[in-house]
Structure formats: C-alpha cells, structure tokens
Short mmCIF file of N, CA and C in Angstrom, two decimals:
data_model
loop_
_atom_site.label_atom_id
_atom_site.label_comp_id
_atom_site.label_asym_id
_atom_site.label_seq_id
_atom_site.Cartn_x
_atom_site.Cartn_y
_atom_site.Cartn_z
N MET A 1456 31.73 -8.12 -10.58
CA MET A 1456 30.28 -8.18 -10.51
C MET A 1456 29.72 -7.76 -11.87
N SER A 1457 28.81 -8.54 -12.40
CA SER A 1457 28.26 -8.26 -13.72
C SER A 1457 27.26 -7.12 -13.67
N ASP A 1458 27.01 -6.54 -14.87
CA ASP A 1458 26.01 -5.48 -15.01
C ASP A 1458 24.64 -5.95 -14.55
N GLU A 1459 24.28 -7.17 -14.94
CA GLU A 1459 22.97 -7.73 -14.58
C GLU A 1459 22.83 -7.83 -13.07
N THR A 1460 23.87 -8.28 -12.39
CA THR A 1460 23.85 -8.41 -10.94
C THR A 1460 23.70 -7.05 -10.28
N MET A 1461 24.39 -6.04 -10.81
CA MET A 1461 24.28 -4.69 -10.25
C MET A 1461 22.88 -4.13 -10.45
N ARG A 1462 22.30 -4.36 -11.61
CA ARG A 1462 20.95 -3.86 -11.87
C ARG A 1462 19.92 -4.52 -10.97
N LEU A 1463 20.03 -5.84 -10.83
CA LEU A 1463 19.09 -6.53 -9.94
C LEU A 1463 19.28 -6.09 -8.49
N GLY A 1464 20.52 -5.81 -8.12
CA GLY A 1464 20.78 -5.30 -6.77
C GLY A 1464 20.10 -3.97 -6.55
N ARG A 1465 20.10 -3.12 -7.57
CA ARG A 1465 19.42 -1.83 -7.47
C ARG A 1465 17.92 -2.04 -7.30
N GLU A 1466 17.35 -2.96 -8.07
CA GLU A 1466 15.91 -3.25 -7.93
C GLU A 1466 15.59 -3.80 -6.55
N ARG A 1467 16.45 -4.65 -6.04
CA ARG A 1467 16.23 -5.19 -4.70
C ARG A 1467 16.26 -4.08 -3.65
N ARG A 1468 17.17 -3.13 -3.79
CA ARG A 1468 17.22 -2.00 -2.85
C ARG A 1468 15.95 -1.16 -2.95
N TYR A 1469 15.45 -0.94 -4.16
CA TYR A 1469 14.18 -0.21 -4.33
C TYR A 1469 13.05 -0.94 -3.62
N LEU A 1470 13.03 -2.25 -3.76
CA LEU A 1470 11.96 -3.03 -3.13
C LEU A 1470 12.03 -2.96 -1.61
N VAL A 1471 13.24 -3.03 -1.06
CA VAL A 1471 13.39 -2.92 0.40
C VAL A 1471 12.91 -1.54 0.86
N LEU A 1472 13.30 -0.50 0.15
CA LEU A 1472 12.86 0.85 0.49
C LEU A 1472 11.34 0.96 0.43
N LEU A 1473 10.74 0.41 -0.61
CA LEU A 1473 9.28 0.42 -0.74
C LEU A 1473 8.62 -0.30 0.43
N GLY A 1474 9.15 -1.45 0.80
CA GLY A 1474 8.60 -2.20 1.93
C GLY A 1474 8.67 -1.42 3.22
N ILE A 1475 9.79 -0.75 3.45
CA ILE A 1475 9.96 0.06 4.66
C ILE A 1475 8.98 1.22 4.66
N ILE A 1476 8.81 1.87 3.52
CA ILE A 1476 7.87 2.99 3.43
C ILE A 1476 6.45 2.52 3.72
N CYS A 1477 6.06 1.38 3.17
CA CYS A 1477 4.71 0.85 3.42
C CYS A 1477 4.49 0.54 4.89
N LEU A 1478 5.48 -0.06 5.53
CA LEU A 1478 5.36 -0.35 6.97
C LEU A 1478 5.29 0.95 7.78
N ALA A 1479 6.05 1.97 7.35
CA ALA A 1479 6.00 3.26 8.03
C ALA A 1479 4.61 3.90 7.88
N LEU A 1480 4.01 3.75 6.71
CA LEU A 1480 2.66 4.29 6.50
C LEU A 1480 1.64 3.59 7.41
N ILE A 1481 1.78 2.28 7.56
CA ILE A 1481 0.90 1.55 8.48
C ILE A 1481 1.15 2.04 9.91
N GLY A 1482 2.41 2.24 10.27
CA GLY A 1482 2.75 2.77 11.58
C GLY A 1482 2.13 4.14 11.82
N GLY A 1483 2.16 4.98 10.79
CA GLY A 1483 1.54 6.29 10.89
C GLY A 1483 0.04 6.19 11.09
N ALA A 1484 -0.59 5.26 10.39
CA ALA A 1484 -2.04 5.06 10.54
C ALA A 1484 -2.36 4.58 11.95
N LEU A 1485 -1.53 3.68 12.49
CA LEU A 1485 -1.75 3.21 13.86
C LEU A 1485 -1.55 4.34 14.87
N TYR A 1486 -0.57 5.20 14.63
CA TYR A 1486 -0.36 6.36 15.50
C TYR A 1486 -1.61 7.24 15.49
N MET A 1487 -2.13 7.51 14.31
CA MET A 1487 -3.31 8.37 14.20
C MET A 1487 -4.52 7.72 14.88
N GLN A 1488 -4.57 6.41 14.81
CA GLN A 1488 -5.68 5.69 15.43
C GLN A 1488 -5.56 5.70 16.96
N VAL A 1489 -4.40 5.31 17.46
CA VAL A 1489 -4.23 5.14 18.91
C VAL A 1489 -4.04 6.47 19.63
N VAL A 1490 -3.17 7.32 19.11
CA VAL A 1490 -2.83 8.57 19.79
C VAL A 1490 -3.83 9.68 19.49
N LEU A 1491 -4.22 9.81 18.22
CA LEU A 1491 -5.11 10.91 17.83
C LEU A 1491 -6.58 10.52 17.86
N GLY A 1492 -6.86 9.24 18.06
CA GLY A 1492 -8.25 8.79 18.19
C GLY A 1492 -9.04 8.75 16.90
N GLU A 1493 -8.35 8.61 15.77
CA GLU A 1493 -9.03 8.54 14.47
C GLU A 1493 -9.36 7.07 14.17
N ALA A 1494 -10.63 6.74 14.29
CA ALA A 1494 -11.08 5.35 14.14
C ALA A 1494 -11.06 4.92 12.68
N PRO A 1495 -10.49 3.74 12.39
CA PRO A 1495 -10.40 3.28 11.00
C PRO A 1495 -11.73 2.69 10.51
N CYS A 1496 -12.06 3.04 9.28
CA CYS A 1496 -13.27 2.50 8.64
C CYS A 1496 -12.90 1.25 7.84
N PRO A 1497 -13.88 0.57 7.24
CA PRO A 1497 -13.56 -0.62 6.45
C PRO A 1497 -12.57 -0.34 5.31
N LEU A 1498 -12.73 0.80 4.64
CA LEU A 1498 -11.82 1.12 3.53
C LEU A 1498 -10.42 1.43 4.03
N CYS A 1499 -10.31 2.04 5.21
CA CYS A 1499 -8.99 2.27 5.82
C CYS A 1499 -8.28 0.94 6.06
N ILE A 1500 -9.02 0.00 6.59
CA ILE A 1500 -8.43 -1.31 6.89
C ILE A 1500 -8.03 -2.02 5.60
N LEU A 1501 -8.85 -1.94 4.57
CA LEU A 1501 -8.48 -2.55 3.28
C LEU A 1501 -7.22 -1.91 2.73
N GLN A 1502 -7.06 -0.61 2.93
CA GLN A 1502 -5.84 0.07 2.49
C GLN A 1502 -4.64 -0.42 3.29
N ARG A 1503 -4.83 -0.68 4.58
CA ARG A 1503 -3.73 -1.23 5.39
C ARG A 1503 -3.33 -2.61 4.88
N TYR A 1504 -4.33 -3.42 4.53
CA TYR A 1504 -4.01 -4.74 3.96
C TYR A 1504 -3.20 -4.59 2.67
N ALA A 1505 -3.61 -3.65 1.82
CA ALA A 1505 -2.88 -3.44 0.57
C ALA A 1505 -1.44 -3.03 0.86
N LEU A 1506 -1.25 -2.11 1.79
CA LEU A 1506 0.11 -1.68 2.16
C LEU A 1506 0.92 -2.84 2.73
N LEU A 1507 0.29 -3.64 3.57
CA LEU A 1507 0.99 -4.78 4.16
C LEU A 1507 1.39 -5.79 3.09
N LEU A 1508 0.49 -6.07 2.16
CA LEU A 1508 0.82 -7.01 1.08
C LEU A 1508 1.91 -6.45 0.16
N ILE A 1509 1.85 -5.15 -0.12
CA ILE A 1509 2.92 -4.53 -0.93
C ILE A 1509 4.25 -4.71 -0.22
N ALA A 1510 4.29 -4.42 1.07
CA ALA A 1510 5.54 -4.57 1.83
C ALA A 1510 6.02 -6.02 1.81
N LEU A 1511 5.10 -6.95 2.05
CA LEU A 1511 5.46 -8.37 2.07
C LEU A 1511 6.05 -8.81 0.73
N PHE A 1512 5.35 -8.49 -0.36
CA PHE A 1512 5.84 -8.89 -1.69
C PHE A 1512 7.13 -8.15 -2.06
N ALA A 1513 7.28 -6.90 -1.61
CA ALA A 1513 8.50 -6.16 -1.88
C ALA A 1513 9.68 -6.81 -1.17
N PHE A 1514 9.49 -7.19 0.10
CA PHE A 1514 10.58 -7.83 0.84
C PHE A 1514 10.93 -9.20 0.25
N ILE A 1515 9.91 -9.97 -0.12
CA ILE A 1515 10.18 -11.28 -0.73
C ILE A 1515 10.89 -11.08 -2.06
N GLY A 1516 10.41 -10.12 -2.86
CA GLY A 1516 11.05 -9.82 -4.14
C GLY A 1516 12.50 -9.42 -3.96
N ALA A 1517 12.78 -8.66 -2.91
CA ALA A 1517 14.16 -8.23 -2.65
C ALA A 1517 15.06 -9.39 -2.29
N ALA A 1518 14.48 -10.47 -1.80
CA ALA A 1518 15.27 -11.66 -1.44
C ALA A 1518 15.53 -12.57 -2.64
N MET A 1519 14.83 -12.34 -3.75
CA MET A 1519 14.98 -13.19 -4.93
C MET A 1519 16.30 -12.87 -5.65
N ARG A 1520 16.78 -13.85 -6.40
CA ARG A 1520 18.08 -13.71 -7.06
C ARG A 1520 17.99 -13.63 -8.59
N THR A 1521 16.88 -14.05 -9.17
CA THR A 1521 16.80 -14.03 -10.62
C THR A 1521 15.87 -12.92 -11.09
N ARG A 1522 16.10 -12.46 -12.30
CA ARG A 1522 15.29 -11.40 -12.88
C ARG A 1522 13.82 -11.81 -12.93
N ARG A 1523 13.57 -13.03 -13.35
CA ARG A 1523 12.18 -13.51 -13.48
C ARG A 1523 11.47 -13.52 -12.12
N SER A 1524 12.12 -14.02 -11.08
CA SER A 1524 11.46 -14.08 -9.77
C SER A 1524 11.23 -12.68 -9.20
N ILE A 1525 12.17 -11.78 -9.40
CA ILE A 1525 11.97 -10.40 -8.95
C ILE A 1525 10.79 -9.78 -9.70
N THR A 1526 10.70 -10.04 -10.99
CA THR A 1526 9.61 -9.50 -11.80
C THR A 1526 8.25 -10.01 -11.31
N VAL A 1527 8.19 -11.27 -10.93
CA VAL A 1527 6.94 -11.84 -10.41
C VAL A 1527 6.49 -11.05 -9.18
N PHE A 1528 7.40 -10.78 -8.26
CA PHE A 1528 7.02 -10.08 -7.04
C PHE A 1528 6.76 -8.60 -7.29
N GLU A 1529 7.47 -8.00 -8.24
CA GLU A 1529 7.15 -6.61 -8.62
C GLU A 1529 5.74 -6.53 -9.22
N THR A 1530 5.37 -7.55 -9.97
CA THR A 1530 4.01 -7.60 -10.53
C THR A 1530 2.98 -7.73 -9.41
N LEU A 1531 3.25 -8.57 -8.43
CA LEU A 1531 2.33 -8.71 -7.29
C LEU A 1531 2.23 -7.40 -6.50
N VAL A 1532 3.33 -6.68 -6.39
CA VAL A 1532 3.32 -5.37 -5.73
C VAL A 1532 2.37 -4.42 -6.47
N VAL A 1533 2.48 -4.39 -7.79
CA VAL A 1533 1.63 -3.49 -8.59
C VAL A 1533 0.16 -3.90 -8.49
N ILE A 1534 -0.12 -5.20 -8.50
CA ILE A 1534 -1.51 -5.67 -8.36
C ILE A 1534 -2.08 -5.24 -7.02
N CYS A 1535 -1.31 -5.38 -5.96
CA CYS A 1535 -1.78 -4.95 -4.63
C CYS A 1535 -1.96 -3.43 -4.59
N ALA A 1536 -1.09 -2.70 -5.25
CA ALA A 1536 -1.23 -1.24 -5.30
C ALA A 1536 -2.49 -0.85 -6.08
N LEU A 1537 -2.83 -1.60 -7.12
CA LEU A 1537 -4.07 -1.33 -7.85
C LEU A 1537 -5.29 -1.56 -6.95
N ALA A 1538 -5.23 -2.60 -6.13
CA ALA A 1538 -6.31 -2.83 -5.16
C ALA A 1538 -6.36 -1.66 -4.17
N GLY A 1539 -5.21 -1.16 -3.77
CA GLY A 1539 -5.16 0.01 -2.89
C GLY A 1539 -5.74 1.24 -3.55
N VAL A 1540 -5.46 1.42 -4.85
CA VAL A 1540 -6.05 2.53 -5.61
C VAL A 1540 -7.57 2.43 -5.58
N ALA A 1541 -8.09 1.23 -5.76
CA ALA A 1541 -9.55 1.04 -5.75
C ALA A 1541 -10.14 1.40 -4.38
N ALA A 1542 -9.53 0.91 -3.31
CA ALA A 1542 -10.05 1.18 -1.96
C ALA A 1542 -9.91 2.67 -1.62
N ALA A 1543 -8.73 3.24 -1.87
CA ALA A 1543 -8.51 4.64 -1.55
C ALA A 1543 -9.36 5.55 -2.45
N GLY A 1544 -9.49 5.18 -3.71
CA GLY A 1544 -10.32 5.97 -4.62
C GLY A 1544 -11.77 6.00 -4.17
N HIS A 1545 -12.29 4.86 -3.76
CA HIS A 1545 -13.67 4.81 -3.27
C HIS A 1545 -13.80 5.60 -1.96
N HIS A 1546 -12.76 5.54 -1.14
CA HIS A 1546 -12.76 6.29 0.13
C HIS A 1546 -12.79 7.79 -0.15
N VAL A 1547 -11.98 8.26 -1.09
CA VAL A 1547 -11.98 9.68 -1.46
C VAL A 1547 -13.36 10.09 -1.98
N TYR A 1548 -13.94 9.25 -2.82
CA TYR A 1548 -15.28 9.51 -3.35
C TYR A 1548 -16.29 9.61 -2.22
N THR A 1549 -16.22 8.70 -1.27
CA THR A 1549 -17.14 8.70 -0.13
C THR A 1549 -16.98 9.97 0.71
N GLN A 1550 -15.74 10.45 0.83
CA GLN A 1550 -15.53 11.67 1.61
C GLN A 1550 -16.07 12.90 0.89
N PHE A 1551 -16.02 12.89 -0.44
CA PHE A 1551 -16.58 14.01 -1.20
C PHE A 1551 -18.10 13.97 -1.21
N TYR A 1552 -18.67 12.78 -1.16
CA TYR A 1552 -20.12 12.58 -1.17
C TYR A 1552 -20.52 11.77 0.06
N PRO A 1553 -20.55 12.41 1.24
CA PRO A 1553 -20.80 11.69 2.50
C PRO A 1553 -22.12 10.94 2.55
N ALA A 1554 -23.08 11.31 1.69
CA ALA A 1554 -24.36 10.60 1.69
C ALA A 1554 -24.16 9.16 1.20
N VAL A 1555 -23.08 8.94 0.45
CA VAL A 1555 -22.77 7.60 -0.03
C VAL A 1555 -22.09 6.85 1.10
N SER A 1556 -22.61 5.74 1.47
CA SER A 1556 -22.02 4.96 2.56
C SER A 1556 -20.79 4.22 2.05
N CYS A 1557 -19.84 4.00 2.95
CA CYS A 1557 -18.69 3.17 2.59
C CYS A 1557 -19.06 1.71 2.70
N GLY A 1558 -20.27 1.46 3.12
CA GLY A 1558 -20.71 0.08 3.23
C GLY A 1558 -20.36 -0.55 4.54
N ILE A 1559 -20.34 0.24 5.62
CA ILE A 1559 -19.93 -0.32 6.91
C ILE A 1559 -20.80 -1.52 7.28
N ASP A 1560 -22.08 -1.46 6.93
CA ASP A 1560 -22.96 -2.59 7.25
C ASP A 1560 -22.57 -3.83 6.47
N VAL A 1561 -22.14 -3.62 5.23
CA VAL A 1561 -21.76 -4.74 4.37
C VAL A 1561 -20.30 -5.12 4.58
N LEU A 1562 -19.42 -4.13 4.57
CA LEU A 1562 -17.98 -4.40 4.63
C LEU A 1562 -17.46 -4.77 6.01
N GLN A 1563 -18.04 -4.22 7.06
CA GLN A 1563 -17.48 -4.46 8.39
C GLN A 1563 -17.36 -5.94 8.75
N PRO A 1564 -18.42 -6.75 8.61
CA PRO A 1564 -18.25 -8.16 8.98
C PRO A 1564 -17.24 -8.89 8.08
N ILE A 1565 -17.15 -8.47 6.83
CA ILE A 1565 -16.20 -9.11 5.91
C ILE A 1565 -14.77 -8.76 6.33
N VAL A 1566 -14.51 -7.46 6.53
CA VAL A 1566 -13.17 -7.01 6.91
C VAL A 1566 -12.80 -7.53 8.29
N ASP A 1567 -13.75 -7.50 9.22
CA ASP A 1567 -13.46 -8.01 10.57
C ASP A 1567 -13.32 -9.53 10.60
N GLY A 1568 -13.78 -10.20 9.55
CA GLY A 1568 -13.64 -11.65 9.46
C GLY A 1568 -12.31 -12.10 8.88
N LEU A 1569 -11.52 -11.16 8.36
CA LEU A 1569 -10.21 -11.51 7.80
C LEU A 1569 -9.25 -11.90 8.93
N PRO A 1570 -8.29 -12.75 8.63
CA PRO A 1570 -7.42 -13.30 9.69
C PRO A 1570 -6.71 -12.27 10.55
N LEU A 1571 -6.18 -11.20 9.97
CA LEU A 1571 -5.43 -10.24 10.77
C LEU A 1571 -6.31 -9.48 11.75
N ALA A 1572 -7.60 -9.37 11.47
CA ALA A 1572 -8.52 -8.70 12.40
C ALA A 1572 -8.62 -9.49 13.70
N LYS A 1573 -8.45 -10.80 13.60
CA LYS A 1573 -8.51 -11.64 14.80
C LYS A 1573 -7.14 -11.70 15.50
N ILE A 1574 -6.06 -11.71 14.70
CA ILE A 1574 -4.71 -11.80 15.26
C ILE A 1574 -4.27 -10.47 15.85
N PHE A 1575 -4.55 -9.37 15.14
CA PHE A 1575 -4.11 -8.04 15.55
C PHE A 1575 -5.28 -7.06 15.41
N PRO A 1576 -6.28 -7.19 16.31
CA PRO A 1576 -7.50 -6.38 16.18
C PRO A 1576 -7.26 -4.88 16.23
N LEU A 1577 -6.28 -4.42 17.00
CA LEU A 1577 -6.02 -2.99 17.08
C LEU A 1577 -5.71 -2.41 15.70
N GLY A 1578 -4.97 -3.13 14.92
CA GLY A 1578 -4.55 -2.61 13.62
C GLY A 1578 -5.45 -2.95 12.46
N PHE A 1579 -6.29 -4.00 12.60
CA PHE A 1579 -7.02 -4.47 11.43
C PHE A 1579 -8.50 -4.71 11.68
N GLN A 1580 -9.05 -4.08 12.72
CA GLN A 1580 -10.49 -4.22 12.97
C GLN A 1580 -11.17 -2.87 12.75
N VAL A 1581 -12.33 -2.92 12.12
CA VAL A 1581 -13.10 -1.72 11.79
C VAL A 1581 -13.64 -1.08 13.05
N ASP A 1582 -13.54 0.27 13.09
CA ASP A 1582 -14.04 0.97 14.27
C ASP A 1582 -14.67 2.32 13.91
N GLY A 1583 -14.77 2.64 12.61
CA GLY A 1583 -15.28 3.96 12.25
C GLY A 1583 -16.02 3.96 10.93
N PHE A 1584 -16.37 5.17 10.50
CA PHE A 1584 -17.11 5.37 9.25
C PHE A 1584 -16.22 6.08 8.23
N CYS A 1585 -16.38 5.74 6.97
CA CYS A 1585 -15.56 6.30 5.89
C CYS A 1585 -15.82 7.79 5.67
N SER A 1586 -16.99 8.25 6.01
CA SER A 1586 -17.34 9.65 5.75
C SER A 1586 -16.93 10.58 6.89
N THR A 1587 -16.36 10.04 7.97
CA THR A 1587 -15.94 10.88 9.10
C THR A 1587 -14.82 11.82 8.64
N PRO A 1588 -15.04 13.13 8.78
CA PRO A 1588 -13.99 14.07 8.36
C PRO A 1588 -12.94 14.26 9.47
N TYR A 1589 -11.71 13.96 9.16
CA TYR A 1589 -10.61 14.21 10.08
C TYR A 1589 -9.81 15.39 9.53
N PRO A 1590 -9.04 16.05 10.38
CA PRO A 1590 -8.27 17.21 9.89
C PRO A 1590 -7.30 16.79 8.79
N PRO A 1591 -7.21 17.60 7.73
CA PRO A 1591 -6.29 17.26 6.63
C PRO A 1591 -4.83 17.40 7.05
N ILE A 1592 -3.99 16.70 6.34
CA ILE A 1592 -2.54 16.79 6.54
C ILE A 1592 -1.97 17.42 5.27
N LEU A 1593 -1.38 18.60 5.42
CA LEU A 1593 -0.86 19.35 4.27
C LEU A 1593 -1.92 19.51 3.18
N GLY A 1594 -3.14 19.74 3.60
CA GLY A 1594 -4.23 20.03 2.68
C GLY A 1594 -4.96 18.84 2.11
N LEU A 1595 -4.50 17.63 2.38
CA LEU A 1595 -5.15 16.43 1.85
C LEU A 1595 -5.62 15.54 2.99
N SER A 1596 -6.72 14.84 2.73
CA SER A 1596 -7.20 13.86 3.70
C SER A 1596 -6.30 12.62 3.66
N LEU A 1597 -6.43 11.79 4.68
CA LEU A 1597 -5.65 10.54 4.69
C LEU A 1597 -5.96 9.69 3.47
N ALA A 1598 -7.23 9.63 3.09
CA ALA A 1598 -7.61 8.83 1.92
C ALA A 1598 -6.95 9.38 0.66
N GLN A 1599 -6.87 10.70 0.55
CA GLN A 1599 -6.22 11.29 -0.63
C GLN A 1599 -4.72 10.99 -0.63
N TRP A 1600 -4.09 11.07 0.54
CA TRP A 1600 -2.67 10.73 0.62
C TRP A 1600 -2.45 9.25 0.26
N ALA A 1601 -3.33 8.39 0.75
CA ALA A 1601 -3.21 6.97 0.43
C ALA A 1601 -3.36 6.75 -1.07
N LEU A 1602 -4.32 7.44 -1.69
CA LEU A 1602 -4.51 7.32 -3.13
C LEU A 1602 -3.25 7.76 -3.88
N VAL A 1603 -2.66 8.87 -3.46
CA VAL A 1603 -1.41 9.34 -4.08
C VAL A 1603 -0.32 8.28 -3.94
N ALA A 1604 -0.19 7.70 -2.74
CA ALA A 1604 0.86 6.69 -2.51
C ALA A 1604 0.65 5.46 -3.38
N PHE A 1605 -0.58 4.98 -3.46
CA PHE A 1605 -0.84 3.79 -4.28
C PHE A 1605 -0.61 4.07 -5.76
N VAL A 1606 -1.03 5.23 -6.23
CA VAL A 1606 -0.81 5.58 -7.64
C VAL A 1606 0.69 5.67 -7.92
N LEU A 1607 1.45 6.26 -7.00
CA LEU A 1607 2.90 6.33 -7.18
C LEU A 1607 3.51 4.93 -7.31
N VAL A 1608 3.06 4.00 -6.50
CA VAL A 1608 3.58 2.63 -6.59
C VAL A 1608 3.23 2.02 -7.95
N VAL A 1609 1.98 2.20 -8.38
CA VAL A 1609 1.54 1.64 -9.67
C VAL A 1609 2.37 2.21 -10.82
N VAL A 1610 2.72 3.49 -10.73
CA VAL A 1610 3.48 4.13 -11.81
C VAL A 1610 4.98 3.89 -11.68
N LEU A 1611 5.51 4.06 -10.47
CA LEU A 1611 6.97 4.04 -10.31
C LEU A 1611 7.60 2.65 -10.35
N VAL A 1612 6.93 1.64 -9.84
CA VAL A 1612 7.55 0.31 -9.85
C VAL A 1612 7.83 -0.15 -11.29
N PRO A 1613 6.83 -0.15 -12.18
CA PRO A 1613 7.15 -0.54 -13.56
C PRO A 1613 8.12 0.42 -14.25
N LEU A 1614 7.98 1.71 -13.98
CA LEU A 1614 8.87 2.69 -14.61
C LEU A 1614 10.31 2.49 -14.18
N LEU A 1615 10.55 2.38 -12.89
CA LEU A 1615 11.93 2.19 -12.41
C LEU A 1615 12.50 0.86 -12.85
N THR A 1616 11.64 -0.16 -12.88
CA THR A 1616 12.10 -1.48 -13.34
C THR A 1616 12.52 -1.42 -14.80
N SER A 1617 11.67 -0.85 -15.64
CA SER A 1617 12.00 -0.81 -17.08
C SER A 1617 13.21 0.07 -17.33
N ARG A 1618 13.31 1.21 -16.65
CA ARG A 1618 14.47 2.09 -16.84
C ARG A 1618 15.75 1.40 -16.36
N ASN A 1619 15.65 0.69 -15.26
CA ASN A 1619 16.82 -0.01 -14.73
C ASN A 1619 17.28 -1.09 -15.68
N ARG A 1620 16.35 -1.81 -16.24
CA ARG A 1620 16.72 -2.94 -17.11
C ARG A 1620 17.12 -2.50 -18.50
N LYS A 1621 16.75 -1.29 -18.92
CA LYS A 1621 17.12 -0.79 -20.23
C LYS A 1621 18.33 0.13 -20.16
N ALA A 1622 18.91 0.29 -18.99
CA ALA A 1622 20.06 1.18 -18.82
C ALA A 1622 21.20 0.70 -19.71
N PRO A 1623 21.97 1.65 -20.28
CA PRO A 1623 23.08 1.25 -21.13
C PRO A 1623 24.10 0.42 -20.36
N ARG A 1624 24.67 -0.51 -21.04
CA ARG A 1624 25.63 -1.42 -20.37
C ARG A 1624 26.96 -0.81 -20.29
#
C-alpha cells in the first residue's frame, strides 16, 4: 500500500468520524427537544441543517478515492461549518441581547418552507424562540456549544488535511 493511499485512508477515517459526531449532535438536539421539551428556534434548525450537510459531505468525501475529490468534499464541509458559525454566532448574540429578535417572524416561514421541515417536521420545524434561556450544559448554552463545534470543524478539517498531506514520507 502506497504512502498516498494510507494518507487518504486516514483522511477518510477522519471524515467518517466527523459525520458520526455531527449525526450524534443532531440526535442530542432531538433528545433535548423531545425528552426535555426544549423547543427549537429558527437558528437552532439552521444549525441542524449545517450539521446534517457537514455529515453528508463528510460521508461522501470518505467514499471518494482521489485526493482531489476528497478535497472538494472537505471544502464543502468547511463551507457548511462556516454557515453554522454564522447561525450559531448570531444565536449566541441573541441570547446575550434578548431584546434582539432571532427573526422568528421572518425566519420561521423560510425555515419551515425548507424540504426537511415537511419530510421530518419533528426535527426540522421551528417551534421556539432564540432568546429562550435553557439550562446550560457544563457552563455553556447549546448555542455556545454549537459555535465551538462549528469553529472546531472550520479549524481542524483544513489543519488535519494539510498536516496529513505534508507528513514525511
């Protein structure tokens, strides 16, 4: 097995792990919604979409065989994570300044009009407000944890990719 094949295999394993983590985060959000009664706001749902797209592109990238095709999907993962940073960042801001609306009047019909809201309404339909304070988890709100996760993806995917590809032969 060549060095290049081993390196790409490592990247594919990273992508599978990332996809599993993203699906687990969505599962955790659904648990909090269904079991704990924490209603998702428009920004929560947009963050779920970002996580779902990251997982989808990570799994597709893991199935690719060439360096170029894996790079394309890693780039799509980072772009989706940047969108997640934007949604989670605005959510954190809204929680710090509750007088600022998350735009439920504006965002709700848009988010509820997306295809997954019709296919899987439990997981992708708006039901709450962004400024609703829920109990923190280890000192951080869900929006703050989501922001940390998205920033980690934006930083770690390119970093691990470049380190993996520059590893000594």
